[in-house]
Tab-separated table of C-alpha atoms and ligand atoms in Angstrom:
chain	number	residue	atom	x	y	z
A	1	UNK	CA	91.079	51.630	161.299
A	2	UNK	CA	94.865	50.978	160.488
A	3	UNK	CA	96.629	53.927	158.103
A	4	UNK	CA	99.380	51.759	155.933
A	5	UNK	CA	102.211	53.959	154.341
A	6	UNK	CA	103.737	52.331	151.600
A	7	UNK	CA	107.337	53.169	151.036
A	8	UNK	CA	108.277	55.809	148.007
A	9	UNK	CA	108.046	54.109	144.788
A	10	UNK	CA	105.957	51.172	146.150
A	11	UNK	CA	102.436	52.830	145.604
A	12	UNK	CA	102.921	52.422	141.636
A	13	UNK	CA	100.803	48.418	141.515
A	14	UNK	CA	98.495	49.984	144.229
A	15	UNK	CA	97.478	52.405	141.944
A	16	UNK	CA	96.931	50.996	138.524
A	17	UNK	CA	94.487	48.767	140.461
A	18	UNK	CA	96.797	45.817	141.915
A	19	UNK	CA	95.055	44.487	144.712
A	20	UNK	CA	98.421	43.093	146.826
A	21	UNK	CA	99.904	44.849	149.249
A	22	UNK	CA	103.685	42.879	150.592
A	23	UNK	CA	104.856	43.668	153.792
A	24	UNK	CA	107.594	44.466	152.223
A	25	UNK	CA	106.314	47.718	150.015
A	26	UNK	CA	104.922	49.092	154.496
A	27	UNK	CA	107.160	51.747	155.484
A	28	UNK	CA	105.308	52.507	158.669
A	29	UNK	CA	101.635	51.589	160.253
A	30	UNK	CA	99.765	54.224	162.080
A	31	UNK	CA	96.406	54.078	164.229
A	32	UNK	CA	94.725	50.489	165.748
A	33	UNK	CA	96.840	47.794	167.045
A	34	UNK	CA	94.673	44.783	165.539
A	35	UNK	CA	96.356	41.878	163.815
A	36	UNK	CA	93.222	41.793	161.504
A	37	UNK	CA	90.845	44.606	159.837
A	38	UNK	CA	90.239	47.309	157.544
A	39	UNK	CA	92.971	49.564	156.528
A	40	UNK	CA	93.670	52.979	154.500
A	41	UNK	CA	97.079	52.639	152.522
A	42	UNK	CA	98.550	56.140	151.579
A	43	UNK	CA	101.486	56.535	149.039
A	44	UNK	CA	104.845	58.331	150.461
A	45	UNK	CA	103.454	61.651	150.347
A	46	UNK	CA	100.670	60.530	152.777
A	47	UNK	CA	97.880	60.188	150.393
A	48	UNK	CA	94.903	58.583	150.254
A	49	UNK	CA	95.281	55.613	147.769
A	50	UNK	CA	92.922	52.706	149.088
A	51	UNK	CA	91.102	50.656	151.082
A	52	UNK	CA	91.483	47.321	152.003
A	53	UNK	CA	91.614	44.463	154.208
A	54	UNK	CA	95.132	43.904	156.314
A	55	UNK	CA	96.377	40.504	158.314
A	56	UNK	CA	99.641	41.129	160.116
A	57	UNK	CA	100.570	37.051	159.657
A	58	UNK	CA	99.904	36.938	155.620
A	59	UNK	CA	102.697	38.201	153.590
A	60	UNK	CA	100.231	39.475	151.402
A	61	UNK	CA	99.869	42.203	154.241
A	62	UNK	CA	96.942	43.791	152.814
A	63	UNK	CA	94.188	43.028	150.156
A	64	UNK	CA	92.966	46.019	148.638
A	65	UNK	CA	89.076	45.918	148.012
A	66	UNK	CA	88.366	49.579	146.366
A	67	UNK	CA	90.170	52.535	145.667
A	68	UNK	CA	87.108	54.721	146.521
A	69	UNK	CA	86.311	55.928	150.209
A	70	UNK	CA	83.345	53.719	150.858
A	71	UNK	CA	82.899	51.910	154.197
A	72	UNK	CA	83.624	48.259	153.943
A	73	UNK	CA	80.244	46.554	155.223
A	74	UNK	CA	77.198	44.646	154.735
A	75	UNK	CA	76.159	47.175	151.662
A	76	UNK	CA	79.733	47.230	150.786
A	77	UNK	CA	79.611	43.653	149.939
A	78	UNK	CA	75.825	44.140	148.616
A	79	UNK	CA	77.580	45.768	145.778
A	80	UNK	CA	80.202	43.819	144.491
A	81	UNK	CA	78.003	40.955	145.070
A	82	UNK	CA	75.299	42.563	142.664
A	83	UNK	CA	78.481	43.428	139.917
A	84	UNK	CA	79.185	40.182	140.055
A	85	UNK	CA	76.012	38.689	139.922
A	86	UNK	CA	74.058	40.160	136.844
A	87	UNK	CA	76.733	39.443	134.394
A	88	UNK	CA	76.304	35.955	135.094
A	89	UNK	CA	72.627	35.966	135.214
A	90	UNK	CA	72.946	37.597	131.825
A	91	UNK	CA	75.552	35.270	129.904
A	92	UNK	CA	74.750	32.351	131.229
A	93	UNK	CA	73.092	29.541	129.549
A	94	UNK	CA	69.471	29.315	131.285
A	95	UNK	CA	70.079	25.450	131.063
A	96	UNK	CA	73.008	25.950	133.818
A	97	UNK	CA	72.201	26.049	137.271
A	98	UNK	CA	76.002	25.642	138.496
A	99	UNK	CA	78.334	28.590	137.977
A	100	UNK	CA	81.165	30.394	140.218
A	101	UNK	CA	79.132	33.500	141.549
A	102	UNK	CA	82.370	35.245	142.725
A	103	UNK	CA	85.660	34.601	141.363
A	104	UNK	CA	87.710	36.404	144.281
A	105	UNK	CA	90.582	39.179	142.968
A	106	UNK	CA	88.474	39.110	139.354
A	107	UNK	CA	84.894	40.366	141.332
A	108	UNK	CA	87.259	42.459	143.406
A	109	UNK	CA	86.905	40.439	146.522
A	110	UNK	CA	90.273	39.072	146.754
A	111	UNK	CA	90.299	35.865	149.690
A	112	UNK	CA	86.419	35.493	148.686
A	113	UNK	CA	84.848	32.319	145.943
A	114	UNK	CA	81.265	31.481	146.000
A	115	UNK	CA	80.028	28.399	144.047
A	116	UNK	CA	76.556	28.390	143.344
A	117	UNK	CA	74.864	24.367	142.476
A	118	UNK	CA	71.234	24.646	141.949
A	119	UNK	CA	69.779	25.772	145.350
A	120	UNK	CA	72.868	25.851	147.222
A	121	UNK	CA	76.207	28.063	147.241
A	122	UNK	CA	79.188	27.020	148.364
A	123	UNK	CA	81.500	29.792	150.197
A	124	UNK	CA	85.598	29.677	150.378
A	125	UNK	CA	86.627	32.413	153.047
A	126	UNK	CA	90.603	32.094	152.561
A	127	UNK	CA	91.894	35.314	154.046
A	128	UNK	CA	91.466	36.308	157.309
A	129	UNK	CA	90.124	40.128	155.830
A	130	UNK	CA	86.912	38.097	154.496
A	131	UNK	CA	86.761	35.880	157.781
A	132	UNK	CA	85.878	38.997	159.646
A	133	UNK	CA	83.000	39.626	157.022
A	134	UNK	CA	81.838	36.320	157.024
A	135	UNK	CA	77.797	37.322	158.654
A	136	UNK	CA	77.501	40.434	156.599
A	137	UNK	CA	78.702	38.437	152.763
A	138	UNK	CA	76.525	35.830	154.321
A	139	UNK	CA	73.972	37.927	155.068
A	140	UNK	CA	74.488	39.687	151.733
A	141	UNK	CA	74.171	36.622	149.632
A	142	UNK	CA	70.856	35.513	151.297
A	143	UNK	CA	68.991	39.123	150.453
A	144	UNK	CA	70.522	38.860	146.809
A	145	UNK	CA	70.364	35.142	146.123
A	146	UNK	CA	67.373	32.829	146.599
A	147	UNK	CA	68.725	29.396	147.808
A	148	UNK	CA	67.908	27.308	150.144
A	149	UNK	CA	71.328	26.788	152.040
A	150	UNK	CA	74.807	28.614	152.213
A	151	UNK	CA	77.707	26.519	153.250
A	152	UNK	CA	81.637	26.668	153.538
A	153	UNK	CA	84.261	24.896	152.122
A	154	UNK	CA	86.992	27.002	153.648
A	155	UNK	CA	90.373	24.946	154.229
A	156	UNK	CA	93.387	24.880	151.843
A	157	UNK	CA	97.213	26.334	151.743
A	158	UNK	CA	95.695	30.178	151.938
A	159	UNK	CA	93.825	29.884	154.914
A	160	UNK	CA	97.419	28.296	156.815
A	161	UNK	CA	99.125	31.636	155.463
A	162	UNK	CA	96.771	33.410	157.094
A	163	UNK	CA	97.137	31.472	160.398
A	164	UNK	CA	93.287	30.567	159.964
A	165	UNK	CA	91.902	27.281	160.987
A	166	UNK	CA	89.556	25.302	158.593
A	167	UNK	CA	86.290	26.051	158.261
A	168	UNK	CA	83.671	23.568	157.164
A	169	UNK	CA	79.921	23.436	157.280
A	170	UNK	CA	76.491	25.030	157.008
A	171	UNK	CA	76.294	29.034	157.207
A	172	UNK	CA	72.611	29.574	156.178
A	173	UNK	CA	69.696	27.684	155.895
A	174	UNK	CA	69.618	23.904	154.736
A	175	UNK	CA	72.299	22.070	155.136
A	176	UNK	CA	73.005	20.394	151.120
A	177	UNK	CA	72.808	16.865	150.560
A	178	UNK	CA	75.615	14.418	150.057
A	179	UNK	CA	75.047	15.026	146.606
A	180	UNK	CA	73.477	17.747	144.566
A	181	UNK	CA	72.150	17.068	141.255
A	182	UNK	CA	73.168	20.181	138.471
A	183	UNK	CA	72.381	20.984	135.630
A	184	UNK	CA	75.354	22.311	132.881
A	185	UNK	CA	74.424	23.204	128.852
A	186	UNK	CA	71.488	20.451	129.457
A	187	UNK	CA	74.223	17.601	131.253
A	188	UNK	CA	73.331	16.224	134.476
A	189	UNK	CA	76.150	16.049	136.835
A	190	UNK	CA	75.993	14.977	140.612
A	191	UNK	CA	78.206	16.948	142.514
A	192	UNK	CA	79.916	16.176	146.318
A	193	UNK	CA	79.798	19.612	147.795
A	194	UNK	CA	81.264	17.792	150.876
A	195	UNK	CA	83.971	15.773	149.899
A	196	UNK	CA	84.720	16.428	146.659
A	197	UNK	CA	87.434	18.176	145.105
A	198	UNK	CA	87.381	22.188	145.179
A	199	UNK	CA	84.242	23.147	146.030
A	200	UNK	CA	82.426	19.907	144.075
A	201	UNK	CA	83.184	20.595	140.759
A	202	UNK	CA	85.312	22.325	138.351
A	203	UNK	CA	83.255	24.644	136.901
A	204	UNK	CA	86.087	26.687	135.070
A	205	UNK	CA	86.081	23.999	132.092
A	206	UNK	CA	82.477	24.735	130.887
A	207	UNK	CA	82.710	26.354	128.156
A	208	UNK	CA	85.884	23.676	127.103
A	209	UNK	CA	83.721	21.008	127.806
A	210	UNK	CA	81.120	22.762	125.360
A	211	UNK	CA	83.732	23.186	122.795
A	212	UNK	CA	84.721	19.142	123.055
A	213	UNK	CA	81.463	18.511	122.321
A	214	UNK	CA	81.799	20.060	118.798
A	215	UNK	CA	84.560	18.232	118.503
A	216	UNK	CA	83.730	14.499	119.443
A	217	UNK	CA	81.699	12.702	116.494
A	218	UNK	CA	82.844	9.640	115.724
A	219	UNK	CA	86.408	10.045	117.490
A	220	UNK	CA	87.872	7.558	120.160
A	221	UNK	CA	88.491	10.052	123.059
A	222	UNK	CA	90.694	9.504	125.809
A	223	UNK	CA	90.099	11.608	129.225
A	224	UNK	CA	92.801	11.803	131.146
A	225	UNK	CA	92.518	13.294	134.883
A	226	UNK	CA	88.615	13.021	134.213
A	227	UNK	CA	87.910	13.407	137.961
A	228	UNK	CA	83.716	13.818	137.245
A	229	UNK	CA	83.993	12.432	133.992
A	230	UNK	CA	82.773	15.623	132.878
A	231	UNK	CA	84.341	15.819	129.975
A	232	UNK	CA	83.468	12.149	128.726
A	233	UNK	CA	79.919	13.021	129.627
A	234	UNK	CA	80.312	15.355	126.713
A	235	UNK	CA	82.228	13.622	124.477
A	236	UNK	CA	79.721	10.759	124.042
A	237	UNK	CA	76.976	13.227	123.636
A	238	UNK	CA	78.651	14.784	121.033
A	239	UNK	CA	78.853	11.314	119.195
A	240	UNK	CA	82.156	9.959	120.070
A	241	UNK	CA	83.122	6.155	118.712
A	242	UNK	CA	84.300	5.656	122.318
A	243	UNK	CA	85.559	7.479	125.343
A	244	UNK	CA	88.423	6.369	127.964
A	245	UNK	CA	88.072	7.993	131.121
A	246	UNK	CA	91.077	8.234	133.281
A	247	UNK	CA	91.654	8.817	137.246
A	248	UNK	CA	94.052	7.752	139.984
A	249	UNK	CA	91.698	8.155	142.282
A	250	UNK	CA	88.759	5.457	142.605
A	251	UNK	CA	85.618	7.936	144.284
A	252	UNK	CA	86.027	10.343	141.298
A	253	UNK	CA	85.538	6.964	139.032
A	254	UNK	CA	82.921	6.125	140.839
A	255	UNK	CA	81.758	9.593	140.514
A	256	UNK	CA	82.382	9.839	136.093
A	257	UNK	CA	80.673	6.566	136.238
A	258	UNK	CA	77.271	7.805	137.786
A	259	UNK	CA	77.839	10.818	135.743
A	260	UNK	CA	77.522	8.751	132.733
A	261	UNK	CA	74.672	6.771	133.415
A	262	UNK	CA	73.106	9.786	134.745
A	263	UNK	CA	72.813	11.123	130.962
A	264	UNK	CA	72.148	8.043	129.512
A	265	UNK	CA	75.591	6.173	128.925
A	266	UNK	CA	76.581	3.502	129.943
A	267	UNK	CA	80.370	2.754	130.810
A	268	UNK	CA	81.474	-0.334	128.562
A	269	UNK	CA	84.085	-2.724	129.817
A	270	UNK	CA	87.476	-0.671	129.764
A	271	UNK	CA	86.459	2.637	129.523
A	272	UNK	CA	86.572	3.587	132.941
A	273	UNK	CA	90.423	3.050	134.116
A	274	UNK	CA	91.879	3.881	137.221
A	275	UNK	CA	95.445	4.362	136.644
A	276	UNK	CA	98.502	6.982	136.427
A	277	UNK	CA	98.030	8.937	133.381
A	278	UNK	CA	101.939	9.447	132.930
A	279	UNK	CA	102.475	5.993	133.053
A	280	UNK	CA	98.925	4.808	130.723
A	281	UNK	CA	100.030	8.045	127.903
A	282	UNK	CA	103.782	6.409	127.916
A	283	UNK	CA	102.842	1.913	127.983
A	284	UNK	CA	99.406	2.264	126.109
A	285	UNK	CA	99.701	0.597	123.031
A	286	UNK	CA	96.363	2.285	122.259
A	287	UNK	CA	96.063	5.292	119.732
A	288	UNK	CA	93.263	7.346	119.765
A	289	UNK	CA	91.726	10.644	117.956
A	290	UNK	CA	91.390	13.147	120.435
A	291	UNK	CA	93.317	13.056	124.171
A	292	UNK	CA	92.044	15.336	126.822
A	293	UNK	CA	94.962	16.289	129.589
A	294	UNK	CA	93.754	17.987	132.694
A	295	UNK	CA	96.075	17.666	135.190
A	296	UNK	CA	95.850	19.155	138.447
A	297	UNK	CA	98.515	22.120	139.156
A	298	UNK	CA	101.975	20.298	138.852
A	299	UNK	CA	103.017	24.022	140.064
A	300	UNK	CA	101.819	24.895	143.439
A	301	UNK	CA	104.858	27.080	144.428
A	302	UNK	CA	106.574	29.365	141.928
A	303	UNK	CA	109.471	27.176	143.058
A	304	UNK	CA	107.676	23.752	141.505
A	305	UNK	CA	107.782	25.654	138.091
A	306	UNK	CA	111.479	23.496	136.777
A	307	UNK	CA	109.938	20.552	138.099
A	308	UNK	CA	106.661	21.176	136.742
A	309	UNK	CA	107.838	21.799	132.970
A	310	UNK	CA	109.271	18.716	132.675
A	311	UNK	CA	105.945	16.954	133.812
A	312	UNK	CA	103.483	18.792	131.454
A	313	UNK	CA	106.808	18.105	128.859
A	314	UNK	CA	106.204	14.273	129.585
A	315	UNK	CA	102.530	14.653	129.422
A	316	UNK	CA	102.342	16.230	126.228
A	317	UNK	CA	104.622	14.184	124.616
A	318	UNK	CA	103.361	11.221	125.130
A	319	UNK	CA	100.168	12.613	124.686
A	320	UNK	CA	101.157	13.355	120.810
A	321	UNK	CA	102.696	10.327	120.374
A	322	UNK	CA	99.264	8.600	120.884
A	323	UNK	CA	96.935	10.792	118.617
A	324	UNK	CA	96.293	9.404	114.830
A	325	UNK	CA	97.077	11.655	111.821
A	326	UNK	CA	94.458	14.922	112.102
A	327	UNK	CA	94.183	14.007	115.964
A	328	UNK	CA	93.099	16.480	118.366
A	329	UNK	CA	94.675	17.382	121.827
A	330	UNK	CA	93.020	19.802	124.185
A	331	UNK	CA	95.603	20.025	126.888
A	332	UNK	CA	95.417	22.397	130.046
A	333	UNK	CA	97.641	23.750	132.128
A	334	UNK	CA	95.714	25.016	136.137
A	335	UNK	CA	99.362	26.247	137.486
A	336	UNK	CA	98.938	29.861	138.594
A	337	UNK	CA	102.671	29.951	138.063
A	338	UNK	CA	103.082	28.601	134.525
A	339	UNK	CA	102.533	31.633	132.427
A	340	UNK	CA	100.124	30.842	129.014
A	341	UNK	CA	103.632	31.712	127.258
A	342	UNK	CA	105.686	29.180	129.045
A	343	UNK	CA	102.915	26.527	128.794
A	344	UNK	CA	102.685	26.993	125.017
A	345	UNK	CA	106.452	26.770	124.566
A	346	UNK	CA	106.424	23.453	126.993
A	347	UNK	CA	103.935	21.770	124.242
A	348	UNK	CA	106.024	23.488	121.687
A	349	UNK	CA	109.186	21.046	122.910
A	350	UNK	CA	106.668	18.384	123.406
A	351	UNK	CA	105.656	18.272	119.773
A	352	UNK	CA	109.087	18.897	118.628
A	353	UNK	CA	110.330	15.680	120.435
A	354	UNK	CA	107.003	13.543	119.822
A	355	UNK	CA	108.414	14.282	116.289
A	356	UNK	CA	104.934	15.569	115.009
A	357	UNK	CA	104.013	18.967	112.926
A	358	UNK	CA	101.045	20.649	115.102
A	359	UNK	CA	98.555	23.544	114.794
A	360	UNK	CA	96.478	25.521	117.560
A	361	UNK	CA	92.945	25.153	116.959
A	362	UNK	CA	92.337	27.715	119.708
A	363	UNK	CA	93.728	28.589	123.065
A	364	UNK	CA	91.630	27.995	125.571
A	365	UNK	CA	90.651	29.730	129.111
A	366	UNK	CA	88.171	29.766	131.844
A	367	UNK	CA	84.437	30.271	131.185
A	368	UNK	CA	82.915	33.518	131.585
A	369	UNK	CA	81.943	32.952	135.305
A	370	UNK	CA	85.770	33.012	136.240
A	371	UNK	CA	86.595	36.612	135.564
A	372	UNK	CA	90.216	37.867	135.878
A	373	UNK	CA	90.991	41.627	136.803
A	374	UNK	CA	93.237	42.908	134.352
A	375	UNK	CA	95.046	44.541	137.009
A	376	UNK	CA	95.630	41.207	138.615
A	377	UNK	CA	97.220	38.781	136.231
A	378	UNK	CA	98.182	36.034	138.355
A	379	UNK	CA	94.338	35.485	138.468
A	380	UNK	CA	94.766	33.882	135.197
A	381	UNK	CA	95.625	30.110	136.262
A	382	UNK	CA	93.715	27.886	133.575
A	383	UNK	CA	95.047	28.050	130.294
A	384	UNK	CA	94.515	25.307	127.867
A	385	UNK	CA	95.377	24.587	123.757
A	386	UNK	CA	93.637	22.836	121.550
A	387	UNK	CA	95.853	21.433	119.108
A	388	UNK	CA	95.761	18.861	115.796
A	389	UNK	CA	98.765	16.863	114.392
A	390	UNK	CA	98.967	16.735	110.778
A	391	UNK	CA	100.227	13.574	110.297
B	401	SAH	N1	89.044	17.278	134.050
B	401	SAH	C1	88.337	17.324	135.302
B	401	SAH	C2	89.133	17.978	136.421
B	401	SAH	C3	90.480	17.340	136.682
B	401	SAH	S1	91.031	17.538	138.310
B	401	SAH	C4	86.980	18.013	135.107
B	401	SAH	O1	86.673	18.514	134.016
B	401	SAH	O2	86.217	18.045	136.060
B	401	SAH	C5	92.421	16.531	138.339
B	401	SAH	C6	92.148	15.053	138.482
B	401	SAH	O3	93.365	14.374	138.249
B	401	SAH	C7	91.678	14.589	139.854
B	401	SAH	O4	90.467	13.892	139.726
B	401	SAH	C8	92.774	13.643	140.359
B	401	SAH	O5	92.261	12.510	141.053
B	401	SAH	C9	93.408	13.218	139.082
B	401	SAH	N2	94.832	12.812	139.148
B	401	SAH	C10	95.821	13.363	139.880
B	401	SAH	N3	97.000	12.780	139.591
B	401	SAH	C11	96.758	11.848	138.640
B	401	SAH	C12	97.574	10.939	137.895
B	401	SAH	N4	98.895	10.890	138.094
B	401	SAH	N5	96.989	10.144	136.986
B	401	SAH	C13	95.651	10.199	136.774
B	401	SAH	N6	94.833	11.041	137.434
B	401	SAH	C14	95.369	11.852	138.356
């Protein structure tokens, strides 16, 4: 095992329970010469402060997993597997069979998600600390779970940080199908485990999607970024006049489309449109009463954040522009880098230029299955509001 010594006055974040160590904050590394494994950090002084998991290539030099001297193993992983697990089995609705069973840094396994649909989980191993544990969280998730089949989506921006390759395929047991039904709040949605976007589906809108729902009777919705057509799905069950669902990209159409049908609804000339939502939001000459805007992160780098602003600016704008008097806009910002403050005072301009007078409903956030450590803000990436123009 490596022994990291942090430099004086760089043990502070370690301590209140911030699970990044830069290489920066290393004054000197004592003991095994491995690029990858299990590490003690010590403050200054040369104490003890915690364990965790340490990649000579990432910047984030170490991930810390506890701050308790407990080896990091199969039973290690046993246990934060079980933490996370019985929360969810307790809050969850029992008519959802799809839910994030570990939500990396906020289930204290930073570089570590696990999707569960229905039978099957799918596994995202992005650091090269969790890599190394891959048989024994495997393993771990096979005693604790029952499923039929454990497989990995493990690819992405992270994993080229660490210097890992991708990782794709079956881990345990049955491979999954192309496509595996789930169930969410009673909604059937088919889900591409393979090809589809994150690990299928994006299970951190739930409980928005629940809350549209309440929102829907008798409106003309407009979805934009629908991917799944999620959202619509619930819209039209909650008694919406009519629902636009919106996509650039034609297999997540084709995806929203089956979704639709698969509950019952059928897609009516012109409500499924694949098109750029910044352009349809700015030449529609439609207006409806409530706009859904889920963009994908427009910040991927802290450095995208200028750019990014003015995009989620444009969106919302136009966005307000289209609603009716009393119209409702749920709008959502994923960028890890935009903080909840800065997003709010991005709509904020947005109304202010759209010319409209606006009130939060709520603000909105992740569902319950996407936990964030309170030691580890940047964990909180989806933010949303959901807003109503008076007139
Ligand atoms: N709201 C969805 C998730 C949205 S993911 C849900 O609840 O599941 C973001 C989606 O935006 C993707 O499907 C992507 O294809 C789409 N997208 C990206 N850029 C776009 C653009 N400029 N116009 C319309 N859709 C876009």
């Amino acid at each position: 095992m490596q022994r990291i010594f942090l430099k004086k006055g760089r043990e502070a974040p370690v301590l209140r329970g911030h699970p990044w160590i830069f290489s920066g904050a290393i004054e000197k590394v004592e003991g095994d010469d491995e690029d990858v494994g299990v590490a003690d950090i010590f403050d200054s002084q040369k104490n003890w402060i915690a364990r965790g998991l340490s990649n000579v290539k990432s910047q984030i030099r170490v991930r810390v997993v506890t701050w308790k001297k407990e080896s990091i193993d199969r039973a290690f992983f046993s246990r934060r597997l079980s933490q996370a697990l019985s929360p969810r089995e307790r809050y969850l609705s029992a008519t959802t069979n799809a839910y994030r069973l570990i939500n990396g840094e906020g289930d204290f396994l930073p570089g570590l998600i696990v999707d569960r649909y229905d039978d099957f989980l799918v596994c995202q191993f992005f650091t090269a600390g969790m890599e190394m544990f891959k048989a024994d969280i495997v393993n771990a998730l096979n005693d604790l779970v029952d499923v039929k089949g454990i497989s990995e989506r493990s690819e992405g921006k992270v994993r080229v940080e660490e210097g890992l390759e991708p990782a794709i395929g079956g881990l345990a047991g049955e491979t999954p199908p192309e496509t595996i039904s789930i169930v969410e709040n009673g909604r059937k949605f088919l889900v591409d485990v393979k090809r589809g976007q994150k690990t299928g589906f994006f299970l951190d809108q739930r409980d928005n999607r629940a809350f549209l729902l309440t929102l829907a009777r008798d409106r003309r919705i407009l979805n934009c970024f629908s991917y799944s057509g999620a959202f619509s799905v619930y819209g039209f069950e909650g008694g919406a006049k009519s629902v636009i669902t919106l996509d650039s990209s034609r297999p997540a159409l084709e995806l929203a489309e089956q979704n639709l049908a698969l509950n019952g609804f059928d897609s009516a000339e012109g409500e499924l449109l694949k098109g750029d939502a910044f352009t349809y939001l700015k030449e529609s000459d439609l207006n409806f009463d409530l706009i859904v805007l889920d963009p994908p992160s427009l910040a991927p780098r802290r450095s995208d954040i200028n750019a990014a602003t003015g995009a989620y600016k444009f969106l919302n704008l136009h966005a307000l522009k289209r609603l009716d008097p009393g119209g409702i806009l749920l709008t959502f910002s994923c960028s890890q880098h935009l903080t909840a403050d800065l997003f709010q005072k991005v709509v904020f301009g947005a109304a202010v230029d759209a010319g409209r007078k606006v009130t939060i409903l709520r603000k909105l956030g992740h569902s319950i299955d996407h936990p964030v450590s309170l030691h580890h803000p940047e964990g909180d990436y989806l933010k949303g509001l959901a807003l109503r123009v008076l007139d």
